[in-house]
Tab-separated table of C-alpha atoms and ligand atoms in Angstrom:
chain	number	residue	atom	x	y	z
A	1	MET	CA	-16.879	-23.684	-10.320
A	2	PRO	CA	-18.029	-20.136	-10.554
A	3	ASN	CA	-18.818	-18.705	-13.853
A	4	ILE	CA	-17.730	-15.231	-13.355
A	5	VAL	CA	-18.730	-11.670	-15.473
A	6	VAL	CA	-16.736	-8.554	-13.915
A	7	LEU	CA	-18.331	-4.930	-14.934
A	8	VAL	CA	-15.038	-3.145	-15.684
A	9	LYS	CA	-15.442	0.937	-17.012
A	10	GLN	CA	-12.855	2.885	-18.600
A	11	VAL	CA	-12.987	6.294	-17.014
A	12	PRO	CA	-11.125	9.443	-17.497
A	13	ASP	CA	-7.963	9.040	-15.381
A	14	THR	CA	-8.505	11.248	-12.509
A	15	TYR	CA	-4.693	12.859	-13.150
A	16	SER	CA	-6.321	14.574	-16.189
A	17	GLU	CA	-8.433	17.689	-16.914
A	18	ARG	CA	-11.756	16.544	-16.718
A	19	ARG	CA	-14.560	18.190	-18.331
A	20	LEU	CA	-17.868	18.108	-20.043
A	21	SER	CA	-18.596	18.715	-23.305
A	22	ASP	CA	-19.977	22.547	-24.017
A	23	ALA	CA	-21.863	21.470	-26.907
A	24	ASP	CA	-24.029	18.104	-24.841
A	25	HIS	CA	-22.645	18.570	-21.559
A	26	THR	CA	-21.609	14.934	-22.344
A	27	LEU	CA	-18.145	13.677	-21.322
A	28	ASP	CA	-15.543	15.223	-23.013
A	29	ARG	CA	-13.380	12.037	-23.680
A	30	GLU	CA	-10.750	13.898	-25.781
A	31	SER	CA	-9.645	15.981	-23.181
A	32	ALA	CA	-8.211	13.453	-20.472
A	33	ASP	CA	-6.258	9.844	-20.559
A	34	ALA	CA	-8.588	6.837	-20.558
A	35	VAL	CA	-7.868	4.148	-17.770
A	36	LEU	CA	-9.475	1.032	-16.209
A	37	ASP	CA	-11.120	2.425	-13.377
A	38	GLU	CA	-9.081	1.295	-10.076
A	39	ILE	CA	-11.875	-0.472	-8.081
A	40	ASN	CA	-12.706	-2.097	-11.251
A	41	GLU	CA	-9.480	-3.681	-11.311
A	42	ARG	CA	-10.424	-4.807	-7.864
A	43	ALA	CA	-13.547	-6.575	-8.961
A	44	VAL	CA	-11.321	-8.237	-11.714
A	45	GLU	CA	-8.647	-9.691	-8.897
A	46	GLU	CA	-11.600	-10.869	-6.833
A	47	ALA	CA	-12.879	-12.789	-9.450
A	48	LEU	CA	-9.157	-14.431	-10.404
A	49	VAL	CA	-8.829	-14.965	-6.304
A	50	ILE	CA	-11.993	-17.114	-6.917
A	51	LYS	CA	-11.212	-18.823	-10.168
A	52	GLU	CA	-7.685	-19.769	-8.430
A	53	ALA	CA	-9.564	-21.152	-5.428
A	54	HIS	CA	-12.717	-22.629	-7.301
A	55	GLY	CA	-12.217	-22.864	-11.249
A	56	GLY	CA	-14.413	-21.529	-13.412
A	57	GLU	CA	-14.154	-18.481	-16.077
A	58	VAL	CA	-13.941	-15.037	-15.923
A	59	THR	CA	-15.471	-12.512	-18.576
A	60	VAL	CA	-15.268	-8.948	-18.493
A	61	LEU	CA	-17.673	-7.005	-19.835
A	62	SER	CA	-18.111	-3.422	-20.562
A	63	VAL	CA	-20.066	-1.183	-22.310
A	64	GLY	CA	-18.323	1.588	-23.798
A	65	PRO	CA	-16.517	3.591	-27.041
A	66	GLU	CA	-14.071	2.128	-29.191
A	67	ARG	CA	-11.600	2.858	-26.703
A	68	ALA	CA	-12.512	1.253	-23.876
A	69	THR	CA	-10.462	-1.782	-25.471
A	70	GLU	CA	-7.909	-0.374	-23.669
A	71	ALA	CA	-9.242	-1.096	-20.152
A	72	ILE	CA	-10.765	-4.359	-21.639
A	73	ARG	CA	-6.969	-5.540	-22.415
A	74	LYS	CA	-5.514	-4.622	-19.327
A	75	ALA	CA	-8.385	-6.650	-17.149
A	76	LEU	CA	-7.716	-9.282	-19.924
A	77	SER	CA	-4.038	-9.106	-19.279
A	78	MET	CA	-4.215	-9.489	-15.211
A	79	GLY	CA	-5.953	-12.897	-16.000
A	80	ALA	CA	-9.688	-12.706	-17.213
A	81	ASP	CA	-10.344	-15.279	-19.977
A	82	LYS	CA	-12.040	-13.534	-22.354
A	83	ALA	CA	-14.500	-10.042	-22.893
A	84	ILE	CA	-17.708	-8.884	-24.160
A	85	HIS	CA	-17.251	-5.216	-25.381
A	86	VAL	CA	-20.877	-3.262	-26.137
A	87	SER	CA	-19.760	-0.484	-28.385
A	88	ASP	CA	-22.142	1.239	-30.402
A	89	PRO	CA	-22.587	5.321	-31.317
A	90	ALA	CA	-26.176	4.968	-30.043
A	91	LEU	CA	-24.878	5.070	-26.752
A	92	HIS	CA	-23.219	8.295	-26.364
A	93	GLY	CA	-24.746	10.003	-23.282
A	94	SER	CA	-26.706	7.132	-21.880
A	95	CYS	CA	-28.120	7.384	-18.364
A	96	VAL	CA	-27.586	4.840	-15.480
A	97	LEU	CA	-30.686	2.919	-16.449
A	98	GLN	CA	-30.068	2.517	-19.779
A	99	THR	CA	-26.603	1.488	-18.796
A	100	THR	CA	-27.449	-1.088	-16.852
A	101	LYS	CA	-30.185	-2.690	-19.297
A	102	VAL	CA	-27.661	-3.020	-21.781
A	103	LEU	CA	-25.055	-4.382	-19.313
A	104	ALA	CA	-28.089	-7.188	-18.338
A	105	ALA	CA	-28.733	-7.586	-22.159
A	106	ALA	CA	-25.181	-8.509	-22.536
A	107	ILE	CA	-24.436	-10.814	-19.608
A	108	GLY	CA	-27.730	-12.715	-20.763
A	109	THR	CA	-25.638	-13.625	-23.647
A	110	VAL	CA	-23.150	-15.346	-21.131
A	111	GLU	CA	-24.472	-18.500	-20.281
A	112	GLY	CA	-25.286	-19.895	-16.644
A	113	VAL	CA	-23.697	-16.889	-15.067
A	114	ASP	CA	-23.223	-17.652	-11.001
A	115	LEU	CA	-21.789	-14.185	-10.316
A	116	VAL	CA	-21.521	-10.790	-11.634
A	117	ILE	CA	-19.023	-8.859	-10.174
A	118	ALA	CA	-18.737	-4.933	-10.458
A	119	GLY	CA	-16.955	-1.752	-8.959
A	120	ASN	CA	-19.363	0.422	-6.159
A	121	GLU	CA	-18.874	3.240	-7.328
A	122	ALA	CA	-17.517	4.432	-10.915
A	123	THR	CA	-14.817	7.435	-10.901
A	124	ASP	CA	-16.592	9.703	-12.951
A	125	GLY	CA	-19.727	8.670	-13.167
A	126	ARG	CA	-19.933	8.260	-9.273
A	127	GLY	CA	-24.095	6.820	-9.315
A	128	GLY	CA	-22.882	3.910	-6.999
A	129	ALA	CA	-26.122	2.678	-8.697
A	130	VAL	CA	-25.836	-0.046	-11.197
A	131	PRO	CA	-24.720	-2.959	-9.628
A	132	ALA	CA	-28.053	-2.550	-7.402
A	133	MET	CA	-30.522	-1.895	-10.580
A	134	LEU	CA	-28.584	-5.011	-12.660
A	135	ALA	CA	-29.490	-6.977	-9.604
A	136	GLU	CA	-32.751	-5.776	-9.865
A	137	VAL	CA	-33.070	-6.236	-13.744
A	138	LEU	CA	-31.626	-10.018	-13.223
A	139	GLY	CA	-33.490	-10.940	-10.480
A	140	PHE	CA	-30.347	-11.675	-8.672
A	141	PRO	CA	-29.527	-10.684	-4.726
A	142	GLN	CA	-27.020	-8.144	-4.327
A	143	LEU	CA	-24.350	-7.947	-2.137
A	144	THR	CA	-22.920	-4.407	-2.158
A	145	HIS	CA	-19.921	-2.605	-0.482
A	146	ALA	CA	-17.757	-5.804	-0.275
A	147	ARG	CA	-14.699	-6.328	1.980
A	148	LYS	CA	-14.368	-9.742	2.111
A	149	VAL	CA	-16.012	-12.475	-0.024
A	150	THR	CA	-16.312	-16.256	0.305
A	151	ILE	CA	-18.275	-18.587	-2.209
A	152	GLU	CA	-18.608	-22.353	-0.587
A	153	GLY	CA	-20.803	-24.083	-2.814
A	154	ASP	CA	-23.726	-21.890	-4.056
A	155	THR	CA	-23.294	-20.099	-1.175
A	156	ILE	CA	-21.793	-16.334	-1.303
A	157	THR	CA	-20.954	-15.081	2.160
A	158	VAL	CA	-19.985	-11.194	2.005
A	159	THR	CA	-18.487	-8.644	4.826
A	160	ARG	CA	-20.224	-5.451	3.854
A	161	GLU	CA	-18.031	-2.086	5.364
A	162	THR	CA	-20.014	0.641	5.312
A	163	ASP	CA	-19.422	4.122	7.321
A	164	THR	CA	-21.768	3.031	10.005
A	165	GLY	CA	-19.612	-0.767	10.373
A	166	LEU	CA	-19.703	-4.154	9.658
A	167	THR	CA	-22.249	-6.363	8.407
A	168	HIS	CA	-22.539	-10.069	7.099
A	169	LEU	CA	-24.689	-10.827	4.450
A	170	GLN	CA	-25.121	-14.375	2.524
A	171	ALA	CA	-27.252	-15.392	-0.641
A	172	THR	CA	-27.296	-18.334	-2.552
A	173	LEU	CA	-25.957	-17.661	-6.051
A	174	PRO	CA	-26.203	-16.512	-8.756
A	175	ALA	CA	-25.709	-12.964	-7.009
A	176	VAL	CA	-24.336	-9.167	-8.101
A	177	VAL	CA	-21.606	-8.751	-5.839
A	178	SER	CA	-20.001	-5.048	-5.932
A	179	VAL	CA	-16.519	-4.462	-4.309
A	180	GLY	CA	-15.102	-1.719	-2.195
A	181	GLU	CA	-11.227	-0.101	-2.025
A	182	LYS	CA	-10.528	-2.656	0.832
A	183	ILE	CA	-11.047	-5.727	-0.852
A	184	ASN	CA	-7.770	-6.403	-2.357
A	185	GLU	CA	-4.460	-5.046	-3.465
A	186	PRO	CA	-4.787	-5.875	-7.467
A	187	ARG	CA	-2.125	-7.904	-9.134
A	188	TYR	CA	0.211	-6.451	-11.805
A	189	PRO	CA	-0.133	-7.863	-15.430
A	190	SER	CA	2.827	-10.080	-16.412
A	191	PHE	CA	4.616	-9.703	-19.651
A	192	LYS	CA	3.040	-13.364	-20.060
A	193	GLY	CA	-0.026	-11.833	-19.060
A	194	ILE	CA	0.147	-9.198	-21.609
A	195	MET	CA	1.418	-11.342	-24.725
A	196	ALA	CA	-1.660	-13.808	-23.706
A	197	ALA	CA	-4.351	-11.076	-23.384
A	198	LYS	CA	-4.101	-10.354	-27.361
A	199	LYS	CA	-5.058	-13.250	-28.341
A	200	LYS	CA	-7.993	-13.719	-25.876
A	201	PRO	CA	-11.554	-13.276	-27.328
A	202	VAL	CA	-13.234	-10.068	-27.376
A	203	ASP	CA	-16.921	-10.598	-28.198
A	204	THR	CA	-18.174	-7.071	-29.233
A	205	LEU	CA	-21.657	-6.460	-30.045
A	206	SER	CA	-23.993	-3.587	-30.903
A	207	VAL	CA	-27.568	-2.937	-28.873
A	208	ALA	CA	-29.184	-4.469	-31.885
A	209	ASP	CA	-26.911	-7.449	-31.741
A	210	LEU	CA	-28.810	-7.642	-28.118
A	211	GLY	CA	-32.000	-6.879	-29.233
A	212	ILE	CA	-32.379	-3.266	-28.247
A	213	ASP	CA	-33.364	-0.580	-30.350
A	214	PRO	CA	-30.898	1.988	-30.449
A	215	ALA	CA	-33.547	4.173	-29.916
A	216	GLN	CA	-33.594	3.574	-26.555
A	217	VAL	CA	-30.525	4.469	-25.490
A	218	GLY	CA	-28.386	7.744	-25.695
A	219	LEU	CA	-28.765	11.097	-25.132
A	220	ALA	CA	-32.144	11.488	-26.685
A	221	SER	CA	-34.238	8.841	-24.579
A	222	ALA	CA	-32.082	9.298	-21.716
A	223	SER	CA	-33.881	9.307	-18.193
A	224	THR	CA	-31.679	11.984	-16.901
A	225	ALA	CA	-30.221	15.000	-18.531
A	226	VAL	CA	-27.021	17.262	-17.603
A	227	LEU	CA	-28.615	20.684	-18.077
A	228	GLU	CA	-25.641	22.858	-17.136
A	229	SER	CA	-22.203	22.761	-16.184
A	230	THR	CA	-19.678	25.054	-14.676
A	231	PRO	CA	-15.797	24.418	-14.717
A	232	LYS	CA	-14.232	23.421	-11.115
A	233	PRO	CA	-12.777	27.318	-9.785
A	234	PRO	CA	-8.639	26.975	-10.014
A	235	ARG	CA	-7.434	25.855	-6.519
A	236	ALA	CA	-6.760	29.403	-4.307
A	237	ALA	CA	-3.595	30.138	-3.310
A	238	GLY	CA	-2.945	28.215	0.370
A	239	GLN	CA	-2.215	30.347	3.732
A	240	ARG	CA	1.364	29.829	4.913
A	241	VAL	CA	2.159	29.232	8.695
A	242	GLU	CA	5.330	29.998	9.989
A	243	ASP	CA	6.235	28.009	12.957
A	244	SER	CA	8.382	30.133	15.703
A	245	GLY	CA	7.288	27.538	18.122
A	246	ASP	CA	3.316	28.108	17.988
A	247	GLY	CA	3.156	26.482	14.762
A	248	GLY	CA	0.415	24.099	15.960
A	249	SER	CA	-1.881	26.649	17.847
A	250	LYS	CA	-1.782	28.955	14.571
A	251	ILE	CA	-3.014	25.920	13.095
A	252	ALA	CA	-5.495	25.172	15.722
A	253	GLU	CA	-6.844	29.054	15.547
A	254	TYR	CA	-6.826	28.415	11.230
A	255	LEU	CA	-8.813	25.206	11.597
A	256	VAL	CA	-11.158	26.484	14.337
A	257	GLY	CA	-11.317	29.899	11.498
A	258	GLN	CA	-12.510	27.427	8.835
A	259	LYS	CA	-15.335	25.417	10.935
A	260	LEU	CA	-13.393	22.081	10.816
A	261	ILE	CA	-12.708	21.852	14.744
B	1	LIG	C1	-20.800	4.718	-24.392
B	1	LIG	C2	-21.437	5.371	-23.049
B	1	LIG	C3	-21.311	7.020	-23.262
B	1	LIG	C4	-21.576	7.490	-22.408
B	1	LIG	N1	-21.457	8.855	-21.775
B	1	LIG	C5	-22.231	9.229	-21.238
B	1	LIG	C6	-21.340	11.023	-21.179
B	1	LIG	O1	-21.032	11.274	-22.009
B	1	LIG	N2	-21.949	11.734	-19.827
B	1	LIG	C7	-22.551	10.848	-19.120
B	1	LIG	O2	-22.996	11.370	-17.987
B	1	LIG	N3	-22.915	9.692	-18.746
B	1	LIG	C8	-21.970	9.060	-19.840
B	1	LIG	N4	-22.680	7.431	-20.190
B	1	LIG	C9	-23.412	6.930	-18.248
B	1	LIG	C10	-22.430	6.984	-17.474
B	1	LIG	O3	-20.665	7.111	-18.269
B	1	LIG	C11	-22.102	5.729	-16.953
B	1	LIG	O4	-21.821	4.460	-17.604
B	1	LIG	C12	-23.618	5.142	-16.432
B	1	LIG	O5	-24.282	5.808	-16.198
B	1	LIG	C13	-23.033	4.294	-15.089
B	1	LIG	O6	-23.138	5.258	-14.032
B	1	LIG	P1	-22.169	5.520	-13.377
B	1	LIG	O7	-20.795	5.737	-13.884
B	1	LIG	O8	-22.505	6.142	-12.002
B	1	LIG	O9	-21.654	4.074	-12.237
B	1	LIG	P2	-21.441	3.453	-11.175
B	1	LIG	O10	-23.076	2.602	-10.424
B	1	LIG	O11	-20.617	4.106	-9.888
B	1	LIG	O12	-20.650	1.883	-11.191
B	1	LIG	C14	-20.374	1.301	-10.376
B	1	LIG	C15	-20.090	-0.005	-10.948
B	1	LIG	O13	-21.039	-0.374	-12.144
B	1	LIG	C16	-20.107	-1.207	-13.280
B	1	LIG	N5	-20.295	0.104	-14.360
B	1	LIG	C17	-20.971	1.118	-14.590
B	1	LIG	N6	-21.138	1.351	-15.698
B	1	LIG	C18	-20.279	0.231	-16.611
B	1	LIG	C19	-20.210	0.611	-18.133
B	1	LIG	N7	-20.477	1.112	-18.911
B	1	LIG	N8	-19.332	-0.595	-18.478
B	1	LIG	C20	-19.046	-1.683	-17.456
B	1	LIG	N9	-19.136	-1.689	-16.043
B	1	LIG	C21	-20.096	-0.417	-15.536
B	1	LIG	C22	-18.728	-0.989	-12.680
B	1	LIG	O14	-17.984	-2.368	-12.284
B	1	LIG	C23	-18.698	0.349	-11.795
B	1	LIG	O15	-17.325	0.157	-11.119
B	1	LIG	C24	-22.340	6.782	-21.164
B	1	LIG	C25	-21.900	5.125	-20.975
B	1	LIG	C26	-21.760	5.058	-22.122
B	1	LIG	C27	-22.252	3.121	-21.664
């Protein structure tokens, strides 16, 4: 009966205009719609599939601003049992390392964790480092880029997929797993699930509640800093190719000119 914690992050919707603030180059959260990161929907789905097969409990954990409750509620409406939300103004501008330490401390409040499931990489920060760092801090084995996860007793087996091929990993629980995009298709929350989610417990904690000095997190003590940022240049107009029977050759010429083939 695995006790599972799923790490979920609220991110700016990739369809919105995403920008950094001029003042301190942190994320301008007001300029974009916020959603539960799609890779984290897959992480929640995997936890629910494991729970359906083996029983246990699924806790979702998010470190993020107040607004992240929307992402947490979505994960709960998919079927997770309860949530922990670490929300503290001191976290503003935290780096990957600080975020990981806070996540590890919050996981420490859950008794007897067998499995931590994360996404491979968040759509916004794209550090792709949290799962590995977390495994190091917790002292758990890490099984990353999971395409398939199997649990038998206290053994976890993962098919790991990267650009170079498939690898089979095995470890003894407790472990940290990060999932890739092909792992599953996340379920849509049902109406019943949405209603039930409103009543599920969400434990809201500050960093001090976790025994962390607020001065150790946030922009001022972050291990990395964004010194400069430039908005993405507007898209240039495309080149139109008229097909008078030679469209294929024209496209090939264009691609050769761009050194794409
Ligand atoms: C309140 C807050 C404000 C922040 N503000 C800024 C900012 O303005 N500018 C800036 O550059 N950085 C900021 N950060 C840090 C950054 O957004 C990331 O949360 C952190 O550095 C993780 O890096 P990543 O997104 O590249 O994660 P990755 O390593 O790419 O994420 C992999 C997986 O780890 C898990 N994960 C990652 N982050 C979280 C999280 N916060 N909560 C739960 N699970 C998580 C998810 O499962 C995710 O799919 C902030 C962090 C916090 C907590």
